[in-house]
PDB file of C-alpha atoms in Angstrom:
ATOM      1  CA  UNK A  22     -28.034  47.870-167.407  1.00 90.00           C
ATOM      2  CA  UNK A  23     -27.236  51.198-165.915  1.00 94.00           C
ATOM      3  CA  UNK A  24     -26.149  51.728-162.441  1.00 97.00           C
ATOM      4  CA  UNK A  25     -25.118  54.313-160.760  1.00 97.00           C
ATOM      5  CA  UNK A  26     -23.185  54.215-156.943  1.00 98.00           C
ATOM      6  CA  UNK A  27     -22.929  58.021-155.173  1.00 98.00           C
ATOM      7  CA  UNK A  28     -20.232  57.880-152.652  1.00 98.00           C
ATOM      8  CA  UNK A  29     -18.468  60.437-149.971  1.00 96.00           C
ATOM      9  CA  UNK A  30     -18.946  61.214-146.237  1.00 96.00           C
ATOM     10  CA  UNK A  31     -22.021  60.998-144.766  1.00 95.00           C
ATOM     11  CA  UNK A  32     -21.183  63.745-142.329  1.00 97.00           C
ATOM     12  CA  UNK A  33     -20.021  67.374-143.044  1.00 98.00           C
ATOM     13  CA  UNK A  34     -19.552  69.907-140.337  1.00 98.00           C
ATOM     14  CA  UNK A  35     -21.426  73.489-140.984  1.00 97.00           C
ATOM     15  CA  UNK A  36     -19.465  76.338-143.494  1.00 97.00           C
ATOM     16  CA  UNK A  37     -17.316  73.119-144.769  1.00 98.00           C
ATOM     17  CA  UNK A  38     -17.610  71.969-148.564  1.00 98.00           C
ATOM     18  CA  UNK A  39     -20.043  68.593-148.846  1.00 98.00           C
ATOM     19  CA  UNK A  40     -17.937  66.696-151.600  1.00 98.00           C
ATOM     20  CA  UNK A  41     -19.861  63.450-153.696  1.00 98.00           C
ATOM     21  CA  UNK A  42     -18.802  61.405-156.315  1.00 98.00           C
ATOM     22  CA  UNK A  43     -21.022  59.273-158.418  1.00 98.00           C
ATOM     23  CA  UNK A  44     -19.403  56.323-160.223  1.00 98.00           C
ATOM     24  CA  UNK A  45     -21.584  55.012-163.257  1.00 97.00           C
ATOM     25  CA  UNK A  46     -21.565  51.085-164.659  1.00 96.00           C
ATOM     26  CA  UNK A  47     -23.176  49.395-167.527  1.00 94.00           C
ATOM     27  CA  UNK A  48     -22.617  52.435-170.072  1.00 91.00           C
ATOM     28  CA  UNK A  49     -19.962  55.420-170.804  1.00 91.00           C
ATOM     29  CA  UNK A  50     -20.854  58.774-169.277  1.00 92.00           C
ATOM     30  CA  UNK A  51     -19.513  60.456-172.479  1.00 88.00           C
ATOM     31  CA  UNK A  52     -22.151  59.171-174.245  1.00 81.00           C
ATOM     32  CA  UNK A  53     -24.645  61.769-176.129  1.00 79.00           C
ATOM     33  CA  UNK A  54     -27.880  63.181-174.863  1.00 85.00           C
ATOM     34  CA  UNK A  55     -27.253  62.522-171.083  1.00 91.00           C
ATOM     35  CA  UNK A  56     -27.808  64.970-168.319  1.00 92.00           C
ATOM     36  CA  UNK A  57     -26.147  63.528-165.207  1.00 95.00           C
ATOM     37  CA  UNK A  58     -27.881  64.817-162.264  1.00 96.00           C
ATOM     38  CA  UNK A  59     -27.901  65.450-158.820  1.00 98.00           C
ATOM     39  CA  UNK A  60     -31.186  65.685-156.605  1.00 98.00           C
ATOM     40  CA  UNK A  61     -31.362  65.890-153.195  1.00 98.00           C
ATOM     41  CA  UNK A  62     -34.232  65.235-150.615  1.00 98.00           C
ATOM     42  CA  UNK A  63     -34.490  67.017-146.966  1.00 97.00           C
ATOM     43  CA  UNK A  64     -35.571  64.099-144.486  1.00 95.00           C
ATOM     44  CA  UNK A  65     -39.332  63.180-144.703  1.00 94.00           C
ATOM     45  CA  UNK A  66     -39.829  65.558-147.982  1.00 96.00           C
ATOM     46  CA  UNK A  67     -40.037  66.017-151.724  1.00 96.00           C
ATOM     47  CA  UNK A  68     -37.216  65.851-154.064  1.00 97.00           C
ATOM     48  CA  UNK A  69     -35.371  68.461-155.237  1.00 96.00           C
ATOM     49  CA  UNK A  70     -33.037  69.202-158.948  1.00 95.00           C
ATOM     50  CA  UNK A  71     -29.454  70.402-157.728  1.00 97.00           C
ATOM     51  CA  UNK A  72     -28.145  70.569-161.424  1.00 95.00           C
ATOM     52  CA  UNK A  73     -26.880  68.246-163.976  1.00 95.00           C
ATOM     53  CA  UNK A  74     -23.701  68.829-166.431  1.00 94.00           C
ATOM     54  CA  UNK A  75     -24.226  67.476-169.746  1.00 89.00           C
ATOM     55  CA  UNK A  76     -21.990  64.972-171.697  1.00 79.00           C
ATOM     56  CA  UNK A  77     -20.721  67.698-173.707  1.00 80.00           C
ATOM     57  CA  UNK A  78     -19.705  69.700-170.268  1.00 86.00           C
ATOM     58  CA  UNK A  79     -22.007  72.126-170.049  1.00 90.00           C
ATOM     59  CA  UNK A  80     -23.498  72.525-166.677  1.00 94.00           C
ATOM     60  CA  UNK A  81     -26.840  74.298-165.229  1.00 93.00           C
ATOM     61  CA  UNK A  82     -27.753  74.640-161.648  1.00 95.00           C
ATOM     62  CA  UNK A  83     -30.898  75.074-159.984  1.00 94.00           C
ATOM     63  CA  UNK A  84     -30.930  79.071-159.141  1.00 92.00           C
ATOM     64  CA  UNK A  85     -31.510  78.374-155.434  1.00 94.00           C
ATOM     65  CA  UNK A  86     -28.495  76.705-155.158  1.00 96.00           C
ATOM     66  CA  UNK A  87     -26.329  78.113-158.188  1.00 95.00           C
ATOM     67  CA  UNK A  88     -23.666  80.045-155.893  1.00 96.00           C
ATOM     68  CA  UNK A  89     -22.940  77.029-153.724  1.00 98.00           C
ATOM     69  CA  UNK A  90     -22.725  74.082-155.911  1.00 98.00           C
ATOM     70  CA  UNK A  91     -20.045  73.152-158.679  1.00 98.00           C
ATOM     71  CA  UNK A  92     -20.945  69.624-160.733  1.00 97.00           C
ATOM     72  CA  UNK A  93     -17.771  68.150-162.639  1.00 96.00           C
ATOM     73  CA  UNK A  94     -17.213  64.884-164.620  1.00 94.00           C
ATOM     74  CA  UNK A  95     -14.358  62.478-164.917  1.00 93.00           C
ATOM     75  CA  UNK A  96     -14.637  60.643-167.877  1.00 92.00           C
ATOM     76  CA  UNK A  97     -11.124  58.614-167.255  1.00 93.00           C
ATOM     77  CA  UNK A  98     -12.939  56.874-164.163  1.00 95.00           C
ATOM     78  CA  UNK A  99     -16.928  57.139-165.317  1.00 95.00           C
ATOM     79  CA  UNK A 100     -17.570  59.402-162.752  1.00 96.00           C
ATOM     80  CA  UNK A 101     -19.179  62.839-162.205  1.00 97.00           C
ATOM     81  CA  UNK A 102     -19.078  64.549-158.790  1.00 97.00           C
ATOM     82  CA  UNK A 103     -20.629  67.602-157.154  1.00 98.00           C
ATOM     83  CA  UNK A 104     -19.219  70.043-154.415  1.00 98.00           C
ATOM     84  CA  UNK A 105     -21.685  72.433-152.406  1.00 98.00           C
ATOM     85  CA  UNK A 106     -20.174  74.494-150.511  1.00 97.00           C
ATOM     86  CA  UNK A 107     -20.553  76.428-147.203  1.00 97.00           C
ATOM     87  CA  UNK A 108     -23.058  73.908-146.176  1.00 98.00           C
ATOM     88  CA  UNK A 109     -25.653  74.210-142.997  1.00 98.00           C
ATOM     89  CA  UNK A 110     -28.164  72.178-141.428  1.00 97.00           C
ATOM     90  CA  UNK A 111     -30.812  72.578-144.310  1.00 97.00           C
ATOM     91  CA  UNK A 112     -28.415  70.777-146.376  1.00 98.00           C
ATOM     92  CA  UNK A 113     -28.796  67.880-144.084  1.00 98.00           C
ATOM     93  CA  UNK A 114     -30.666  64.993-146.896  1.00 98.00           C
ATOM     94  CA  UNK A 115     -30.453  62.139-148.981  1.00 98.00           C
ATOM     95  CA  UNK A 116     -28.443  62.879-152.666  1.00 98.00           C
ATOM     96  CA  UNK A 117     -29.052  60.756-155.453  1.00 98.00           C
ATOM     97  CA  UNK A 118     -27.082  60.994-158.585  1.00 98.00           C
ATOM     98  CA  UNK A 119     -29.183  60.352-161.458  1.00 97.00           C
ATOM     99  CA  UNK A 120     -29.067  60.215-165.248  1.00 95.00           C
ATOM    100  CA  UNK A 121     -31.512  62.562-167.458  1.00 90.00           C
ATOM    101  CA  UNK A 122     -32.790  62.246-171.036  1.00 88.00           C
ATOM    102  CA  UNK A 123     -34.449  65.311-172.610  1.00 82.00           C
ATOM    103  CA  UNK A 124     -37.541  64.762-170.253  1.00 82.00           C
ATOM    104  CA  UNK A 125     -37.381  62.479-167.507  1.00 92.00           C
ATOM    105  CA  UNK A 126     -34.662  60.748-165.519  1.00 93.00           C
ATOM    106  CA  UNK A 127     -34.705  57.133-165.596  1.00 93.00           C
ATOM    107  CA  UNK A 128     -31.819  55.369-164.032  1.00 96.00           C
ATOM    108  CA  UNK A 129     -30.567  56.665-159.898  1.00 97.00           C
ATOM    109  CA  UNK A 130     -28.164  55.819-157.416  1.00 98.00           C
ATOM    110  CA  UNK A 131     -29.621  54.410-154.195  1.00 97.00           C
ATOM    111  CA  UNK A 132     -28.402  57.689-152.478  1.00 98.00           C
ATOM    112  CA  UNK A 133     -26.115  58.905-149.441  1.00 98.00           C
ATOM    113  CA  UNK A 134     -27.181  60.509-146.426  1.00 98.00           C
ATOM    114  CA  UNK A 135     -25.364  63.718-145.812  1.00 98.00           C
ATOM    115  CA  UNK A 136     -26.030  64.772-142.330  1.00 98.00           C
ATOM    116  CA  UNK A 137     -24.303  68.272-141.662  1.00 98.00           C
ATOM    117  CA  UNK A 138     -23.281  69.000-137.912  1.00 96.00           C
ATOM    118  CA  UNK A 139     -20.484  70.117-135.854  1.00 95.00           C
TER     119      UNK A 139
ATOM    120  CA  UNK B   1     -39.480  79.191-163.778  1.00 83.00           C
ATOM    121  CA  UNK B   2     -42.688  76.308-164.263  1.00 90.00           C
ATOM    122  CA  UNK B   3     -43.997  75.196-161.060  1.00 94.00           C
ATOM    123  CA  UNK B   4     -45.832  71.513-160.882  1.00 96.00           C
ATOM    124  CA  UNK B   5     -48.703  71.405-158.621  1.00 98.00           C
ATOM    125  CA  UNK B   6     -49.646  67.871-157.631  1.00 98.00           C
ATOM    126  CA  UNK B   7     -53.176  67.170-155.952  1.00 97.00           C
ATOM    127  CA  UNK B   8     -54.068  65.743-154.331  1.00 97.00           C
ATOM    128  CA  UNK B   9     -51.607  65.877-151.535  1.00 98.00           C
ATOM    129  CA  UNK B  10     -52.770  62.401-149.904  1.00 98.00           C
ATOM    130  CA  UNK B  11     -55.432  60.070-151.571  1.00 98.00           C
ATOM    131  CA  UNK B  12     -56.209  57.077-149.507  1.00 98.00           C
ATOM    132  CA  UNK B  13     -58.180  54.085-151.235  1.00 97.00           C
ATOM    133  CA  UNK B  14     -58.496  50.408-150.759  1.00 97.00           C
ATOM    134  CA  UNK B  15     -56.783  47.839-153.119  1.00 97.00           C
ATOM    135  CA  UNK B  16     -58.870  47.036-155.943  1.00 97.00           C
ATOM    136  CA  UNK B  17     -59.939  50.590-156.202  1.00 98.00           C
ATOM    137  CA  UNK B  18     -59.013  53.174-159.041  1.00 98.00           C
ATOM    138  CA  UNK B  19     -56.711  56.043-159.041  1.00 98.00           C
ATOM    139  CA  UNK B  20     -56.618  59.095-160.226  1.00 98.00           C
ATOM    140  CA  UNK B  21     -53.562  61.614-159.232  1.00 98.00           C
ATOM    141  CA  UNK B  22     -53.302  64.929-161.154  1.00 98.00           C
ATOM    142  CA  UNK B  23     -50.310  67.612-161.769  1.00 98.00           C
ATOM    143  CA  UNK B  24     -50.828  70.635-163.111  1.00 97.00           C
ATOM    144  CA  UNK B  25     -47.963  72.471-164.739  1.00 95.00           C
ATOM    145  CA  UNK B  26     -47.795  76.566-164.451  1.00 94.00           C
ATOM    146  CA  UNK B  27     -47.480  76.992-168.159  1.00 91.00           C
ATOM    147  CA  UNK B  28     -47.006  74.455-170.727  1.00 89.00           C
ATOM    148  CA  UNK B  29     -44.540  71.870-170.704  1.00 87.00           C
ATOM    149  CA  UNK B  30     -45.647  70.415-173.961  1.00 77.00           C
ATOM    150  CA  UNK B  31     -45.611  66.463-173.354  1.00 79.00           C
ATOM    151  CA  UNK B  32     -42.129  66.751-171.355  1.00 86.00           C
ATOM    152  CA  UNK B  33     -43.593  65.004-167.940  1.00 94.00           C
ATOM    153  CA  UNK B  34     -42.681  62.327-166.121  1.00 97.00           C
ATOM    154  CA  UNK B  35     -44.269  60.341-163.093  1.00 98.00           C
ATOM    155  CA  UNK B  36     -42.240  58.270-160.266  1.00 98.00           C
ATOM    156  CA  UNK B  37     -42.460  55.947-157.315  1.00 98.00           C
ATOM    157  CA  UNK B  38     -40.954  56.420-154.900  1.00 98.00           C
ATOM    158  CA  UNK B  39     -41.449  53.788-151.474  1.00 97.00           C
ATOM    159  CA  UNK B  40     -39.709  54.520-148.036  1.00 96.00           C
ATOM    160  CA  UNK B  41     -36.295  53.928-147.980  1.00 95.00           C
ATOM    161  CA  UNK B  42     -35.658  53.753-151.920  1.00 97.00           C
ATOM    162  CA  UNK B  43     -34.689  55.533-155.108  1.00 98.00           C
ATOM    163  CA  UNK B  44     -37.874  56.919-157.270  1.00 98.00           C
ATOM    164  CA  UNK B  45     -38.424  54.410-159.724  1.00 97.00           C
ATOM    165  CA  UNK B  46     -39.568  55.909-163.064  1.00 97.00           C
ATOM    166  CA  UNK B  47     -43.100  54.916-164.419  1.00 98.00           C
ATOM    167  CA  UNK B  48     -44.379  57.160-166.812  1.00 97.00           C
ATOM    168  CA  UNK B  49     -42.078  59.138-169.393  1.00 96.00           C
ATOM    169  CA  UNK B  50     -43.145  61.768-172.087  1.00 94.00           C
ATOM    170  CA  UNK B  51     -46.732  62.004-170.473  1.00 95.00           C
ATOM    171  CA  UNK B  52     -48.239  58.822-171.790  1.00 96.00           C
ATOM    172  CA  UNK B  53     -45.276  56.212-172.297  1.00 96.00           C
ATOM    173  CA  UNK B  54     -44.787  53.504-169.888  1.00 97.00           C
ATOM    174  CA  UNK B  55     -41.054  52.943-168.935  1.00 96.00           C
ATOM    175  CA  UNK B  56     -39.698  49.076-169.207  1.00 94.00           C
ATOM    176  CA  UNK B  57     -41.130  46.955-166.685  1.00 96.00           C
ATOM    177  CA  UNK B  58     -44.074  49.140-165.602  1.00 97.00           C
ATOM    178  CA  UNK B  59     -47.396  47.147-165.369  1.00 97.00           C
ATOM    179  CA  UNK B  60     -50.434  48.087-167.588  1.00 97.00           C
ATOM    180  CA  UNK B  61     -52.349  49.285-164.589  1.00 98.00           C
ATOM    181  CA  UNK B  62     -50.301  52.062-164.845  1.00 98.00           C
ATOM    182  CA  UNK B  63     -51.331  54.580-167.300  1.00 98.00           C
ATOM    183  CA  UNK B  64     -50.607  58.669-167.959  1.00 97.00           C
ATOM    184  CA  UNK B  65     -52.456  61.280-170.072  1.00 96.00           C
ATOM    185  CA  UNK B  66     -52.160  64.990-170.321  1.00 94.00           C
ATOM    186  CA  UNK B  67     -51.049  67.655-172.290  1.00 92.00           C
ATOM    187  CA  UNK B  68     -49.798  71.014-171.938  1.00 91.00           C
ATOM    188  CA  UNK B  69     -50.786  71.921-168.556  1.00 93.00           C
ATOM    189  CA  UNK B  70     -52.555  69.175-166.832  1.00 95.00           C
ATOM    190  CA  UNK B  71     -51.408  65.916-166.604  1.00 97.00           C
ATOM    191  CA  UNK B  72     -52.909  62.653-165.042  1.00 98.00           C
ATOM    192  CA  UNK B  73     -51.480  59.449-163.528  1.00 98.00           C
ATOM    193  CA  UNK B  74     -54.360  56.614-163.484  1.00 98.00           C
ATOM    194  CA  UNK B  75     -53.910  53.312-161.761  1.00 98.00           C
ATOM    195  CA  UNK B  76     -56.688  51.174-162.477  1.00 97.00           C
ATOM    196  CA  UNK B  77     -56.745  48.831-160.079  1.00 97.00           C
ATOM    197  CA  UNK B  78     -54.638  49.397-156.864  1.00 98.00           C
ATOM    198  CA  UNK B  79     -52.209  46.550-155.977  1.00 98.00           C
ATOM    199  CA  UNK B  80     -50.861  46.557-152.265  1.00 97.00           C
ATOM    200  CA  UNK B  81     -47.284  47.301-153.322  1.00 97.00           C
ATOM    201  CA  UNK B  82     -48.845  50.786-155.247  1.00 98.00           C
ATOM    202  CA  UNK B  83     -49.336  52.338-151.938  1.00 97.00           C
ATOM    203  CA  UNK B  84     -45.733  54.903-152.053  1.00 98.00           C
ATOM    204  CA  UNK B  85     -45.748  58.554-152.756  1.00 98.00           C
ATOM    205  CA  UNK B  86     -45.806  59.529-156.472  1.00 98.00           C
ATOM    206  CA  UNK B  87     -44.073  62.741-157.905  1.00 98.00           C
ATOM    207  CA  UNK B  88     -43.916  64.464-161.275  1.00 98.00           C
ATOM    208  CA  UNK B  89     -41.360  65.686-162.865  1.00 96.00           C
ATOM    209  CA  UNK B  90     -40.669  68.340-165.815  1.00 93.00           C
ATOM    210  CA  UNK B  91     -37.834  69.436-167.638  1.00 86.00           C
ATOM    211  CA  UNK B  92     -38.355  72.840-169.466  1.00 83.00           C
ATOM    212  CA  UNK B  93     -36.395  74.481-172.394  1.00 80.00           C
ATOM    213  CA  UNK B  94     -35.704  77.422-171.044  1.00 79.00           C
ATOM    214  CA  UNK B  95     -34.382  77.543-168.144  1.00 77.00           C
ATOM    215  CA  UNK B  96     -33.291  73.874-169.082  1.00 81.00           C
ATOM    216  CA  UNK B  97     -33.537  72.579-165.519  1.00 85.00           C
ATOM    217  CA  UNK B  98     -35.973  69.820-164.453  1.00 89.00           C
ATOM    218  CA  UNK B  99     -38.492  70.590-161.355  1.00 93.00           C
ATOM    219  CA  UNK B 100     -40.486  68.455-159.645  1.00 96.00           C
ATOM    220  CA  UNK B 101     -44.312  68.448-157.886  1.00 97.00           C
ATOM    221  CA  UNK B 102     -44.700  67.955-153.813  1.00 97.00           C
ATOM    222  CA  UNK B 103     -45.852  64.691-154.288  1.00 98.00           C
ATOM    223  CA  UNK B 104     -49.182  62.776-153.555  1.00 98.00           C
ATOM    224  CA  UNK B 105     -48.847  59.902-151.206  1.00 98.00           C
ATOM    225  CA  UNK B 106     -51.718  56.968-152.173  1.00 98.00           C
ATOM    226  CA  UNK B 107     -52.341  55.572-148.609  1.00 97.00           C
ATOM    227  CA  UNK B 108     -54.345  52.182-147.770  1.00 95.00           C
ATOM    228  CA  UNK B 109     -57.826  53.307-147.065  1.00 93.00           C
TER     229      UNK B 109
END
């Protein structure tokens, strides 16, 4: 079975860089055809794709967001981690890491509230 | 970019009853759609994968249909723990980024 644990702090001060890490059990992350993902969800609303980076590296971000956000992977721990930078207040929600097949995703984290204030 | 239109945006029924919640896709995703769960205070929980295929675990009141443009998630008969807000999801070729509908929260009528 899958799992999949985001961790980092759950409160980032405005302009500063929010930093996550997702550590994933039960299976390798290098394994083919995975899109490990990050969504995100503003307080009392709908979910929204971040980006994923694929197991072959290859990353794509969601255009709102492409200038701010940078997803990497550590393979050595089973990890993958995303930094968006020069965060504000609309940044303040609940991340999940996820992972993707081709069409769906079917296995998240529980997810972290980030709060952002000074 | 495709846009998913879900609808409607609150359905409220009594258990027992049938539902029907629709998405509609602004050009075609072929059969690459996906339907969640998602209750207050949890993860989505996957239910509906490549438009029609039940993901492990998923009761048979549960079904999805749809093609193309239009999709439908159809409970048949509405357990108390259904009640949760349900999004879809798509993942499209080009840009190959997945987007997701506004949701439809089913509500006890």
């Amino acid at each position: 079975q899958v799992q999949l644990q985001e961790s980092g702090p759950g409160l980032v001060k405005p302009s500063q860089t929010l930093s996550l890490t997702c550590t994933v059990s039960g299976g390798s992350i290098s394994s083919g055809g995975y899109y490990w993902s990050w969504i995100r969800q503003h307080p009392g609303k709908g979910l929204e794709w971040i980006g994923y980076i694929y197991y072959s590296g290859s990353t794509y971000y969601n255009p709102s967001l492409k200038s701010r956000v940078t997803i990497s992977v550590d393979t050595s721990k089973n990890q993958f981690s995303m930094k968006l930078s020069s965060v504000t207040a609309a940044d303040t929600a609940v991340y999940y890491c996820a992972r993707g097949v081709t069409g769906y995703t079917d296995y998240w984290g529980q997810g972290t509230l980030v709060t952002v204030s000074s | 970019e495709i846009v998913l239109t879900q609808s409607p945006a609150t359905l409220s029924l009594s258990p027992g009853e049938r539902a029907t919640l629709s998405c509609r896709a602004s050009q075609s995703v072929s059969s690459y759609l996906a339907w969640y769960q998602q209750k207050p205070g949890q993860a989505p929980r996957l239910l509906i994968y490549d438009a029609s295929n039940k993901a492990t675990g998923i009761p048979a009141r549960f079904s999805g249909s749809g093609s193309g443009t239009d999709f439908t998630l159809t409970i048949s008969s509405l357990e108390p723990e259904d009640f949760a807000v349900y999004y879809c999801q798509q993942r499209s070729n080009w840009p190959p980024m997945y987007t997701f509908g506004q949701g439809t929260k089913l509500e006890i009528k």
